[in-house]
PDB file of C-alpha atoms in Angstrom:
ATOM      1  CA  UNK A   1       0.000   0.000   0.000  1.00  0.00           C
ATOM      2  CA  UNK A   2       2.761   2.557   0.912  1.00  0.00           C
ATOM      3  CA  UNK A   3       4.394   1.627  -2.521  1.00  0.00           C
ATOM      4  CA  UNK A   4       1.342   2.332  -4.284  1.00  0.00           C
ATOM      5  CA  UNK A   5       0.526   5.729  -2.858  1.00  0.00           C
ATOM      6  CA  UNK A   6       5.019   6.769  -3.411  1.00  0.00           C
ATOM      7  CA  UNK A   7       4.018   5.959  -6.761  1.00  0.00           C
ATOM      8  CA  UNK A   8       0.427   7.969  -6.976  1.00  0.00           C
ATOM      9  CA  UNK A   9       2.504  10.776  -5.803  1.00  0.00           C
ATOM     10  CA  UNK A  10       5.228  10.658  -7.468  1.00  0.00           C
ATOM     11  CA  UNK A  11       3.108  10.565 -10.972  1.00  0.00           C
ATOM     12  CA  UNK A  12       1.503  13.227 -10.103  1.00  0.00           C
ATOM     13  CA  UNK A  13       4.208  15.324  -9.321  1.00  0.00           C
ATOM     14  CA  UNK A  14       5.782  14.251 -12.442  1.00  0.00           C
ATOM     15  CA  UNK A  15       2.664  15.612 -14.489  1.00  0.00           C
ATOM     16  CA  UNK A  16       2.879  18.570 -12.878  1.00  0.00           C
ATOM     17  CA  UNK A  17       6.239  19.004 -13.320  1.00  0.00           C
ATOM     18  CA  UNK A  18       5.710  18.068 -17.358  1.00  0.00           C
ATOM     19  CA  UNK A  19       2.913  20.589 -17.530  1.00  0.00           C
ATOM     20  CA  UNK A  20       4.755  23.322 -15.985  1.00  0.00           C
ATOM     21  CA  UNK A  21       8.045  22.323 -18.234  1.00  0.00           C
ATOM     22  CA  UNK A  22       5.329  22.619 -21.230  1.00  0.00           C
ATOM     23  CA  UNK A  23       4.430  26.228 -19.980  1.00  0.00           C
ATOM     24  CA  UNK A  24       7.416  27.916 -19.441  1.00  0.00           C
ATOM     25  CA  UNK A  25       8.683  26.185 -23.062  1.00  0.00           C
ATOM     26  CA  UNK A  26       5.851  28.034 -24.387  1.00  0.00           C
ATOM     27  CA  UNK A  27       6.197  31.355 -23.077  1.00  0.00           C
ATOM     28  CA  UNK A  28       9.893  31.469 -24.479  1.00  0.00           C
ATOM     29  CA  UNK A  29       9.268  29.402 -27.402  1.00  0.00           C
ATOM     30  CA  UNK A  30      11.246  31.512 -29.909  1.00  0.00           C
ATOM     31  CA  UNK A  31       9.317  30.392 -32.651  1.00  0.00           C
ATOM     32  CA  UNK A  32       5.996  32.182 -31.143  1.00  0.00           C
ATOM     33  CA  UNK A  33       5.048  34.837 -33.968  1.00  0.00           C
ATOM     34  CA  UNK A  34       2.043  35.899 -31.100  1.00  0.00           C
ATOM     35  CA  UNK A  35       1.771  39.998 -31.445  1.00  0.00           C
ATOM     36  CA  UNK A  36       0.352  41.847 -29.081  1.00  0.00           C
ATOM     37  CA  UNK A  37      -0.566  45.609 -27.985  1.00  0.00           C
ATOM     38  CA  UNK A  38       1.728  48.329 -25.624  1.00  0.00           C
ATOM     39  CA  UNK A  39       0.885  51.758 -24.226  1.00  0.00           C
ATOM     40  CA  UNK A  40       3.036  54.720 -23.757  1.00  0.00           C
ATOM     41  CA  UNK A  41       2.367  57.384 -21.143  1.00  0.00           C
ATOM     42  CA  UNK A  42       4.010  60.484 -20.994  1.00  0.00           C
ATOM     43  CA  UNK A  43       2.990  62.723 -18.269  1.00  0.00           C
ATOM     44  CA  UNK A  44       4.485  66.851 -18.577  1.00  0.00           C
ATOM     45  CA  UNK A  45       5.888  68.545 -14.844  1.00  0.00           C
ATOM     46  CA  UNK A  46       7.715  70.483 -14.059  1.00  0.00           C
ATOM     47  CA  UNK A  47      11.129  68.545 -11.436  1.00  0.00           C
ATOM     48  CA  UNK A  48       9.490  65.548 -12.560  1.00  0.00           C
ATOM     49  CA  UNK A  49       6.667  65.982 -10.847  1.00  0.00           C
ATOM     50  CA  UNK A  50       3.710  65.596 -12.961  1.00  0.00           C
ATOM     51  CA  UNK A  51       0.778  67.155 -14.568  1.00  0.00           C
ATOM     52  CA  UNK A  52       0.832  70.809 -15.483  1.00  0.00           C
ATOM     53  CA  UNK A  53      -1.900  72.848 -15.469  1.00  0.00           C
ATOM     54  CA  UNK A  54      -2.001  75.039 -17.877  1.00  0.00           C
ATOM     55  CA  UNK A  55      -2.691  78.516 -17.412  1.00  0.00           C
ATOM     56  CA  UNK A  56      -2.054  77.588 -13.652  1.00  0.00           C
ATOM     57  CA  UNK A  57       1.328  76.138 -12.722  1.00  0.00           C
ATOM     58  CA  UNK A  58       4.257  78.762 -12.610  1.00  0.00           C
ATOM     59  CA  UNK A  59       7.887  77.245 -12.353  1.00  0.00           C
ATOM     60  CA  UNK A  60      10.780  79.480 -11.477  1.00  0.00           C
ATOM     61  CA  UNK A  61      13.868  78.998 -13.708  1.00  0.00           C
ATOM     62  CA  UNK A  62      17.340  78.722 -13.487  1.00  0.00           C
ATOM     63  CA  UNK A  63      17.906  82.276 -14.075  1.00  0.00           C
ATOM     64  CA  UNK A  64      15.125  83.559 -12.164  1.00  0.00           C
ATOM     65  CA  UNK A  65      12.381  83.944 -14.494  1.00  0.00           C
ATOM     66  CA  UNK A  66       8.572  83.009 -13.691  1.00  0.00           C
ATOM     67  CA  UNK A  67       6.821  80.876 -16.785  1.00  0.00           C
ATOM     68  CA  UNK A  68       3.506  79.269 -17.181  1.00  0.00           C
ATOM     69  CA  UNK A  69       2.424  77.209 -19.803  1.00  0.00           C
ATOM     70  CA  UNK A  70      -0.615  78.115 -22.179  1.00  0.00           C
ATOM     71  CA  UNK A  71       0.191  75.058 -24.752  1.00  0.00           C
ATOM     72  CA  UNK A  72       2.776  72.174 -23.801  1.00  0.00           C
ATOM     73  CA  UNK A  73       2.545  69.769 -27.629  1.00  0.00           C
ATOM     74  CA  UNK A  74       4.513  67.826 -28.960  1.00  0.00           C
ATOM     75  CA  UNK A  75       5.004  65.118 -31.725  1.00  0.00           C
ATOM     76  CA  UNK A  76       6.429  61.573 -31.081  1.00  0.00           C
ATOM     77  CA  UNK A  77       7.544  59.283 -34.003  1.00  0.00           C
ATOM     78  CA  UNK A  78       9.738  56.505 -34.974  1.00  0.00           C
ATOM     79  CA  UNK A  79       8.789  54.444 -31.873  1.00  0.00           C
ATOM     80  CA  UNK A  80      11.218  51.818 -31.455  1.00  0.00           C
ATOM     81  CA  UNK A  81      11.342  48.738 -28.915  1.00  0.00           C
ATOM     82  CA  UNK A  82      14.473  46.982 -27.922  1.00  0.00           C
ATOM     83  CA  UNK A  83      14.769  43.719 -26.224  1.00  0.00           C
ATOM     84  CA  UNK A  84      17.254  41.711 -24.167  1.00  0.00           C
ATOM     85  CA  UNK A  85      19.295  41.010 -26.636  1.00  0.00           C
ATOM     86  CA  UNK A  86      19.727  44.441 -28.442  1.00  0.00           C
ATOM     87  CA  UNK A  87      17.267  43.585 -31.581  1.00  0.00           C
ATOM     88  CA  UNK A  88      15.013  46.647 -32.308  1.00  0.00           C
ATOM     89  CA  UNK A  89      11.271  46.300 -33.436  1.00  0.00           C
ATOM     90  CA  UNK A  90      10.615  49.754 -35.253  1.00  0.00           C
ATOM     91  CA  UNK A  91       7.235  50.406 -35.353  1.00  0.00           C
ATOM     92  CA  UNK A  92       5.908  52.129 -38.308  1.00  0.00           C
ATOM     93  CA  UNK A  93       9.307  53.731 -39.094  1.00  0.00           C
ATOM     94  CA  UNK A  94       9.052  56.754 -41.303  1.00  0.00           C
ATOM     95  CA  UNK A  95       5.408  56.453 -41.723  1.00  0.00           C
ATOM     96  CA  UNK A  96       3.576  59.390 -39.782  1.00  0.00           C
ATOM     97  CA  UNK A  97       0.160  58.358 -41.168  1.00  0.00           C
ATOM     98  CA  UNK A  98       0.707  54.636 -38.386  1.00  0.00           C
ATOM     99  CA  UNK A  99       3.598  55.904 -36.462  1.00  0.00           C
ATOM    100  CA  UNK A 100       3.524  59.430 -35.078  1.00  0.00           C
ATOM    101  CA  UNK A 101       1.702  61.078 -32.186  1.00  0.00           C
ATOM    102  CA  UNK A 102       0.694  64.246 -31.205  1.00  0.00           C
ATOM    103  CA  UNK A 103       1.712  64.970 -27.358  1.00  0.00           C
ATOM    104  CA  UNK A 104      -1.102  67.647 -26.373  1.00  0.00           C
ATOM    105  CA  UNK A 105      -1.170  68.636 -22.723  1.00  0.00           C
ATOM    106  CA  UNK A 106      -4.471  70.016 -23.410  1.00  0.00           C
ATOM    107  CA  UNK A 107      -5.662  65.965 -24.147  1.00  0.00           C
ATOM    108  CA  UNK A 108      -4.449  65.225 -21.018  1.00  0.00           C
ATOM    109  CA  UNK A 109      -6.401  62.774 -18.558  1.00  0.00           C
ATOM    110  CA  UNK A 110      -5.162  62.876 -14.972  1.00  0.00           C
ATOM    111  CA  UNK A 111      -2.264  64.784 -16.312  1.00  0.00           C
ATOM    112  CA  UNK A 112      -1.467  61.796 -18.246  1.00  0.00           C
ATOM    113  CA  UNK A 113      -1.636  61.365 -22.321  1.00  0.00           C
ATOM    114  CA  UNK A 114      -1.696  58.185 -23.519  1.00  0.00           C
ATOM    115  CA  UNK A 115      -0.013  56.597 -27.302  1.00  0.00           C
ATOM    116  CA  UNK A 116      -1.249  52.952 -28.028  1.00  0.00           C
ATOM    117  CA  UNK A 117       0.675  50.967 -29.973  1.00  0.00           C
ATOM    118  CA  UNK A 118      -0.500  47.038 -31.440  1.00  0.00           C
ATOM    119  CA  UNK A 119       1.393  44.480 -33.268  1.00  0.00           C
ATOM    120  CA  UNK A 120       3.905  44.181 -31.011  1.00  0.00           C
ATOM    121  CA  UNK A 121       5.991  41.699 -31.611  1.00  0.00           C
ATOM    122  CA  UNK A 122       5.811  38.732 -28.496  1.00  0.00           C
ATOM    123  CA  UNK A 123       9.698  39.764 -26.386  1.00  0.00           C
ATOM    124  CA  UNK A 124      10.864  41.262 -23.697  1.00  0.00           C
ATOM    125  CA  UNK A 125      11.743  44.565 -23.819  1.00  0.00           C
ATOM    126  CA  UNK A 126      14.593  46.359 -22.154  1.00  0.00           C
ATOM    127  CA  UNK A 127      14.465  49.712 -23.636  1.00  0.00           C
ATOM    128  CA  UNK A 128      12.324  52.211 -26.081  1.00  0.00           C
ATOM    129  CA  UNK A 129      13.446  54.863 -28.084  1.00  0.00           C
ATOM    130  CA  UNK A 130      11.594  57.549 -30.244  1.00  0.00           C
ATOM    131  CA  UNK A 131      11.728  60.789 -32.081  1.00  0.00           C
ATOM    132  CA  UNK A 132      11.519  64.021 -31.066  1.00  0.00           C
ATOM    133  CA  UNK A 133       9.322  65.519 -34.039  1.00  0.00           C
ATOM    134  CA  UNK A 134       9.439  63.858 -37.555  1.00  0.00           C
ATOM    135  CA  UNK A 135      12.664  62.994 -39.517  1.00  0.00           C
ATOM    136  CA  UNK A 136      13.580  64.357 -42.848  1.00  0.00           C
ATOM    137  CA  UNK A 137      12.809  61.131 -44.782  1.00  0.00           C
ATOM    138  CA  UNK A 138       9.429  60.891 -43.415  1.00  0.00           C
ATOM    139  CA  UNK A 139       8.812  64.649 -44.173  1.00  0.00           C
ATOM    140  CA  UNK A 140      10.297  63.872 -47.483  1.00  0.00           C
ATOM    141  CA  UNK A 141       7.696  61.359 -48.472  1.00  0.00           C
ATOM    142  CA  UNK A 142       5.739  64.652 -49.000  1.00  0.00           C
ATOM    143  CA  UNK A 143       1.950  65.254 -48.465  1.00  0.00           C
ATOM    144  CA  UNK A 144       0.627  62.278 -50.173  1.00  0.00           C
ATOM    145  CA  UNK A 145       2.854  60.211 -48.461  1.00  0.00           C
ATOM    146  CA  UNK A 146       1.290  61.072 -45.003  1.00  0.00           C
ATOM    147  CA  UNK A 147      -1.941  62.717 -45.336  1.00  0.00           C
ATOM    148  CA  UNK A 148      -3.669  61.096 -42.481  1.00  0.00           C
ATOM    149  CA  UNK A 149      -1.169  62.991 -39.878  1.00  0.00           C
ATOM    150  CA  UNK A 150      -0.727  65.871 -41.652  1.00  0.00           C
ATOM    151  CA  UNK A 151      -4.268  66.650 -41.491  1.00  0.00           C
ATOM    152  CA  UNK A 152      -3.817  65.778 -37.631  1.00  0.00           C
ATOM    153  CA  UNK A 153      -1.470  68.629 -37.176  1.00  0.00           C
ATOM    154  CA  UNK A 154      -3.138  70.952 -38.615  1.00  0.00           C
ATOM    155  CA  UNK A 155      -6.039  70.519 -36.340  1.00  0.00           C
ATOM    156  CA  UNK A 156      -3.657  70.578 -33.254  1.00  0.00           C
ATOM    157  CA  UNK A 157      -1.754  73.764 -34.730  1.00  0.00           C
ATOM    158  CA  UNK A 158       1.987  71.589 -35.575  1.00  0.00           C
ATOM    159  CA  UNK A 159       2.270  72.382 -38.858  1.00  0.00           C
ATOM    160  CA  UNK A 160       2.874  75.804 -41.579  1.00  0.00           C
ATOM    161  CA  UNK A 161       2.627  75.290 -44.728  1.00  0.00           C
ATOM    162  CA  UNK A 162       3.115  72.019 -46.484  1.00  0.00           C
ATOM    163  CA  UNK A 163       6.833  73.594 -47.506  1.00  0.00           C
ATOM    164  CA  UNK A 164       7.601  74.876 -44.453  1.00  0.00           C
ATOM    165  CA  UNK A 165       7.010  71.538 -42.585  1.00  0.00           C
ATOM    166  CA  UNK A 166       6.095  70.414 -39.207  1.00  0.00           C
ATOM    167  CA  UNK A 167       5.752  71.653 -35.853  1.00  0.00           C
ATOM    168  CA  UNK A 168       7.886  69.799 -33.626  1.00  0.00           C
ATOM    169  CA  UNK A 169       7.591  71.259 -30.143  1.00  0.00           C
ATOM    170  CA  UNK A 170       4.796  73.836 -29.165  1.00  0.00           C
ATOM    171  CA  UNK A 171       5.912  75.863 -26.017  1.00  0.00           C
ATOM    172  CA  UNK A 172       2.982  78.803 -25.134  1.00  0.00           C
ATOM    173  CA  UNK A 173       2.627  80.902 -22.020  1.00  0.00           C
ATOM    174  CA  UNK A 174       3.434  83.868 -20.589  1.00  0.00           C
ATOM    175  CA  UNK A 175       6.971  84.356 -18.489  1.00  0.00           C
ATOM    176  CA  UNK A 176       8.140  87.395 -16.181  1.00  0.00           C
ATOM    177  CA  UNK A 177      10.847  88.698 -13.185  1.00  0.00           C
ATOM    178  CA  UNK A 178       8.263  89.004 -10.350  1.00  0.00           C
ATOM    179  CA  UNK A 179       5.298  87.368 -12.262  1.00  0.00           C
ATOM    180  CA  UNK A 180       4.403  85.783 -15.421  1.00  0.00           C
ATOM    181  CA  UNK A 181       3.254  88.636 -17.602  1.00  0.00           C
ATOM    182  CA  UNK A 182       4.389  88.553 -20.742  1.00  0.00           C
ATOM    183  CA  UNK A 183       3.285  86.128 -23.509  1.00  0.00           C
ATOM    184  CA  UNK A 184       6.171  84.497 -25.393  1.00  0.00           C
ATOM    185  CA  UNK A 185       5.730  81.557 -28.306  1.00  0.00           C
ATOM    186  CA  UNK A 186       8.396  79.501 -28.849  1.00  0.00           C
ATOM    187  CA  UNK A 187       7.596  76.483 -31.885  1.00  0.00           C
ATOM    188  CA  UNK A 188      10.259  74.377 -32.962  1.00  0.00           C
ATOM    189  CA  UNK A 189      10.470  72.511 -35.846  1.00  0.00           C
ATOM    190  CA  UNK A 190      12.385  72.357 -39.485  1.00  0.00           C
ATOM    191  CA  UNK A 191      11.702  74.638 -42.062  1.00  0.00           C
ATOM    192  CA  UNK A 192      11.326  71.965 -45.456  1.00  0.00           C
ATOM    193  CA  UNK A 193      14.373  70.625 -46.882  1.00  0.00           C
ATOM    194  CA  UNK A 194      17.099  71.203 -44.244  1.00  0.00           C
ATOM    195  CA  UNK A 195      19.865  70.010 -46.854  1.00  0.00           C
ATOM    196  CA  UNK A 196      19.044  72.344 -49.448  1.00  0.00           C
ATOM    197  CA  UNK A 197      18.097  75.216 -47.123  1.00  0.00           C
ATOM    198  CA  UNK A 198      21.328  74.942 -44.929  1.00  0.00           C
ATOM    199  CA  UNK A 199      19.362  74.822 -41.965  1.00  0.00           C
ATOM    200  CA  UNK A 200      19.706  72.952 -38.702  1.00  0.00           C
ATOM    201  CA  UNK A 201      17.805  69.454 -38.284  1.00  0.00           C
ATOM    202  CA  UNK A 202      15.980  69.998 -35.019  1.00  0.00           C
ATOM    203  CA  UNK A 203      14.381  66.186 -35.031  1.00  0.00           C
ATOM    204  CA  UNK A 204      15.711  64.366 -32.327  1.00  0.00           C
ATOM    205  CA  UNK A 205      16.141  60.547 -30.859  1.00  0.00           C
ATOM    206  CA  UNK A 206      15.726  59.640 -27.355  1.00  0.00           C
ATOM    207  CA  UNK A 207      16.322  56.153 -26.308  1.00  0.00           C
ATOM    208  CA  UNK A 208      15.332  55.314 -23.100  1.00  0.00           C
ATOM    209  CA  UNK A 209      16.453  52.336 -20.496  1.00  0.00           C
ATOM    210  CA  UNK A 210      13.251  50.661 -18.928  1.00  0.00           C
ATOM    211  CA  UNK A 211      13.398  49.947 -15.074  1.00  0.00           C
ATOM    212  CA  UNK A 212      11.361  46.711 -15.149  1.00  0.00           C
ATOM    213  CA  UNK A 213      11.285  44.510 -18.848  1.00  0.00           C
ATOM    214  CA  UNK A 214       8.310  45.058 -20.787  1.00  0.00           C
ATOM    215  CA  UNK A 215       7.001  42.037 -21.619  1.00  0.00           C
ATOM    216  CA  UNK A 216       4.376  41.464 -24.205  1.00  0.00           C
ATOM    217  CA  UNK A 217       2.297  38.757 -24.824  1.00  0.00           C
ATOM    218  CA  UNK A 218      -0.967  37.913 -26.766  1.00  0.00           C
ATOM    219  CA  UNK A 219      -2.433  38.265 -22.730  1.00  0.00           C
ATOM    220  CA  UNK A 220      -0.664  40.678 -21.520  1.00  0.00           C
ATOM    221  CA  UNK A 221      -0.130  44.517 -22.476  1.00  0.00           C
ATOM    222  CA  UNK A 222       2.865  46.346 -20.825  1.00  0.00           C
ATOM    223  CA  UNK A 223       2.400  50.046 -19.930  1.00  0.00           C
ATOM    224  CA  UNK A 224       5.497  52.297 -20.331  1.00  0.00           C
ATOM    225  CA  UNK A 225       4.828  55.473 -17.706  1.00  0.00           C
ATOM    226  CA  UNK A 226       7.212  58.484 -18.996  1.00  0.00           C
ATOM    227  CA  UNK A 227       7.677  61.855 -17.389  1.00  0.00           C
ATOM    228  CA  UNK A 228       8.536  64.915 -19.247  1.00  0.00           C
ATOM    229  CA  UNK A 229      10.266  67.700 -16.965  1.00  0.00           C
ATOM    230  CA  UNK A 230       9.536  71.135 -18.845  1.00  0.00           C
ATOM    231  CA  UNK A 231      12.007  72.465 -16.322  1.00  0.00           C
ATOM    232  CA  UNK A 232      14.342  71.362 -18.886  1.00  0.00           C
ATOM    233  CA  UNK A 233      12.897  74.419 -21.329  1.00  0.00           C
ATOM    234  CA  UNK A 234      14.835  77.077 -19.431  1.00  0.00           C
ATOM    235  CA  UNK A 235      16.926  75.063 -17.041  1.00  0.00           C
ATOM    236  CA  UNK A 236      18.763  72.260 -19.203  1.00  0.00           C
ATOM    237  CA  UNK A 237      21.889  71.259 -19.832  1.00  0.00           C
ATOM    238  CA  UNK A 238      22.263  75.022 -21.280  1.00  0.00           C
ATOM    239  CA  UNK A 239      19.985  78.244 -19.333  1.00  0.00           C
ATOM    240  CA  UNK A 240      18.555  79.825 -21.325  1.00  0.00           C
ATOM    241  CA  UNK A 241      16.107  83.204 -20.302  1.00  0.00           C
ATOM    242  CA  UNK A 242      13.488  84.506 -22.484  1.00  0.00           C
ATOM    243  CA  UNK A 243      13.491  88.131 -24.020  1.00  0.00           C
ATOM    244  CA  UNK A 244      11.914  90.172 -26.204  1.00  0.00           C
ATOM    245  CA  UNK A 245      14.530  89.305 -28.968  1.00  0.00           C
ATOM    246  CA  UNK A 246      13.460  85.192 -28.671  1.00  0.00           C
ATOM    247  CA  UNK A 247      10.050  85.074 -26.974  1.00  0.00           C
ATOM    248  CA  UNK A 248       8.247  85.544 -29.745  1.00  0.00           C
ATOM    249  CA  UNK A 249       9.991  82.426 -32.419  1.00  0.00           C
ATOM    250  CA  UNK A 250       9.390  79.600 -35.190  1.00  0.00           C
ATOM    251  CA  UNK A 251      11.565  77.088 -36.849  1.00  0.00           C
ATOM    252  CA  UNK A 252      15.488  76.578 -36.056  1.00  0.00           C
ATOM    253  CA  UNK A 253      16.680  79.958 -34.984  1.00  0.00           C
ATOM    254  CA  UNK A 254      19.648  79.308 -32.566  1.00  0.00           C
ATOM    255  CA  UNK A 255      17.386  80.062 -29.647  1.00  0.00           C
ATOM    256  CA  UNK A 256      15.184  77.363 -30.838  1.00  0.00           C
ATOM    257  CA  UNK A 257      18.420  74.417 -31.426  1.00  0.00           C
ATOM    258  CA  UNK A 258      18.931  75.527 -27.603  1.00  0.00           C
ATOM    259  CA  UNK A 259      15.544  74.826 -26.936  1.00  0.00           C
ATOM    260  CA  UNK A 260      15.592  71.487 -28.442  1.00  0.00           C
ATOM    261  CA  UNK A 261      19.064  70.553 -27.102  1.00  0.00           C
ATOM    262  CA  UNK A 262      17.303  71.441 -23.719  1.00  0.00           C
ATOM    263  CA  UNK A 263      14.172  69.065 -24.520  1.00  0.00           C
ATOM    264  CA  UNK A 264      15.900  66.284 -25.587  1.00  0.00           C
ATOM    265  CA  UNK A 265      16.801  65.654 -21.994  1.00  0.00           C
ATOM    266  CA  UNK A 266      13.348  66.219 -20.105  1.00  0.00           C
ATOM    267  CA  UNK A 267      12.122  62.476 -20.815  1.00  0.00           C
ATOM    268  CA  UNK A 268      12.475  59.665 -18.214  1.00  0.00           C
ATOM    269  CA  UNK A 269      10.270  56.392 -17.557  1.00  0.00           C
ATOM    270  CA  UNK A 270       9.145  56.240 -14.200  1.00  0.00           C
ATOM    271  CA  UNK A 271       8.219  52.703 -14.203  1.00  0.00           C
ATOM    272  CA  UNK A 272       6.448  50.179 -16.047  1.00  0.00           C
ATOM    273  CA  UNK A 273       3.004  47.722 -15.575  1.00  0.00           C
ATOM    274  CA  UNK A 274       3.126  44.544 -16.943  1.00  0.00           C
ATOM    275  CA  UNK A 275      -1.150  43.697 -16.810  1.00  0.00           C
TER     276      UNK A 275
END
């Protein structure tokens, strides 16, 4: 009897054993072609704080000055997802009509804006990167090439004309000594053909290092949680103060390549849900 019941248990262990062998095979089965769906959430503050208010939430900057914001936008593209092993899923590379976002504080739900991507590729994924604005050989595709998000920006205001390009960044408000007073504009962005007109390329690539592996599955859809520190505007790696000579600015003056220099540097992922 006490043989029989080592060997009921012992089967049954074994089974369990096979079926969990059979599970974790499965999950890392590297022929799995499974796709599934990922979220991106950037939240704007100022110190890393979180949501701004707009029209309400007055930072002090390096050099002193007070500045609100009126419009915080911005555009995201070229969203790219790299896993353990330093392969890179680009999604929708160079195609703004699928692959670019609008950033628009104003959209904002609980101070957080939210970019869903889907057909992810099943992995594990380590770290993200993405543009800053739209690259030259996506704008180059001209307007036929990405009507869908053209017609986007000009609804949110991130575009001039067709030749002139995109809006990158959208910076409104009002800034001042003892308060914030006086209205400045500041909108980044290239002006056409950079090559031919000899003008600075103000798109930039971030690339990010995740604090906990994104993992996507069929079942299960990671959330990446970013935070944007507009501090960074007036108080980045260069500070810069607002004037009456640069307050009121569009396209790649060298105010604005400081501007962007300064941006590139505001973005940080807080953490990430794996649900």
């Amino acid at each position: 009897m006490k043989t029989y019941k080592f060997l009921s248990l012992f089967f049954i262990a074994f089974s369990l054993f096979t079926l969990s062998s059979c599970r974790n095979n499965d999950d890392d089965d590297p022929q799995d072609t499974s796709t599934g769906n990922l979220q991106i959430k950037f939240e704007n503050g100022f110190n890393n704080l979180g949501n701004i208010v707009l029209n309400q939430t007055v930072q002090t900057s390096a050099a002193g000055q007070k500045h609100n914001f009126s419009a915080v936008k911005y555009v995201i593209s070229n969203i790219t997802l790299i896993d353990e092993s330093g392969n890179e899923f680009k999604y929708n590379e160079n195609n703004p009509d699928r692959g670019a976002f609008i950033v628009d504080q104003a959209d904002a739900v609980a101070g957080v804006v939210y970019l869903d991507l889907n057909g992810i590729p099943k992995n594990n994924y380590k770290k993200v990167k993405f543009g800053l604005g739209i690259s030259q050989k996506a704008y180059l595709l001209g307007q036929n090439g990405q009507a869908e998000f053209w017609t986007k920006a000009k609804q949110k205001g991130m575009s001039w004309s067709w030749a002139a390009g995109y809006v990158f960044v959208k910076l409104e408000g009002k800034y001042g000594t003892a308060s914030a007073d006086t209205e400045f504009m500041n909108h980044t962005g290239n002006m056409g053909n950079v090559t031919a007109n000899n003008t600075p390329d103000l798109y930039r690539e971030i690339t990010l290092n995740l604090p906990t592996t994104a993992r996507v599955t069929a079942q299960v859809r990671p959330s990446i949680h970013i935070l944007a520190d507009l501090n960074q505007f007036l108080s980045g790696s260069k500070t810069l103060s607002l004037t009456t000579e640069n307050n009121m600015m569009m396209g790649s003056s060298q105010h604005l390549v400081d501007v962007t220099n300064n941006l590139t540097a505001m973005f940080k992922v807080d953490h990430v849900h794996n649900d």
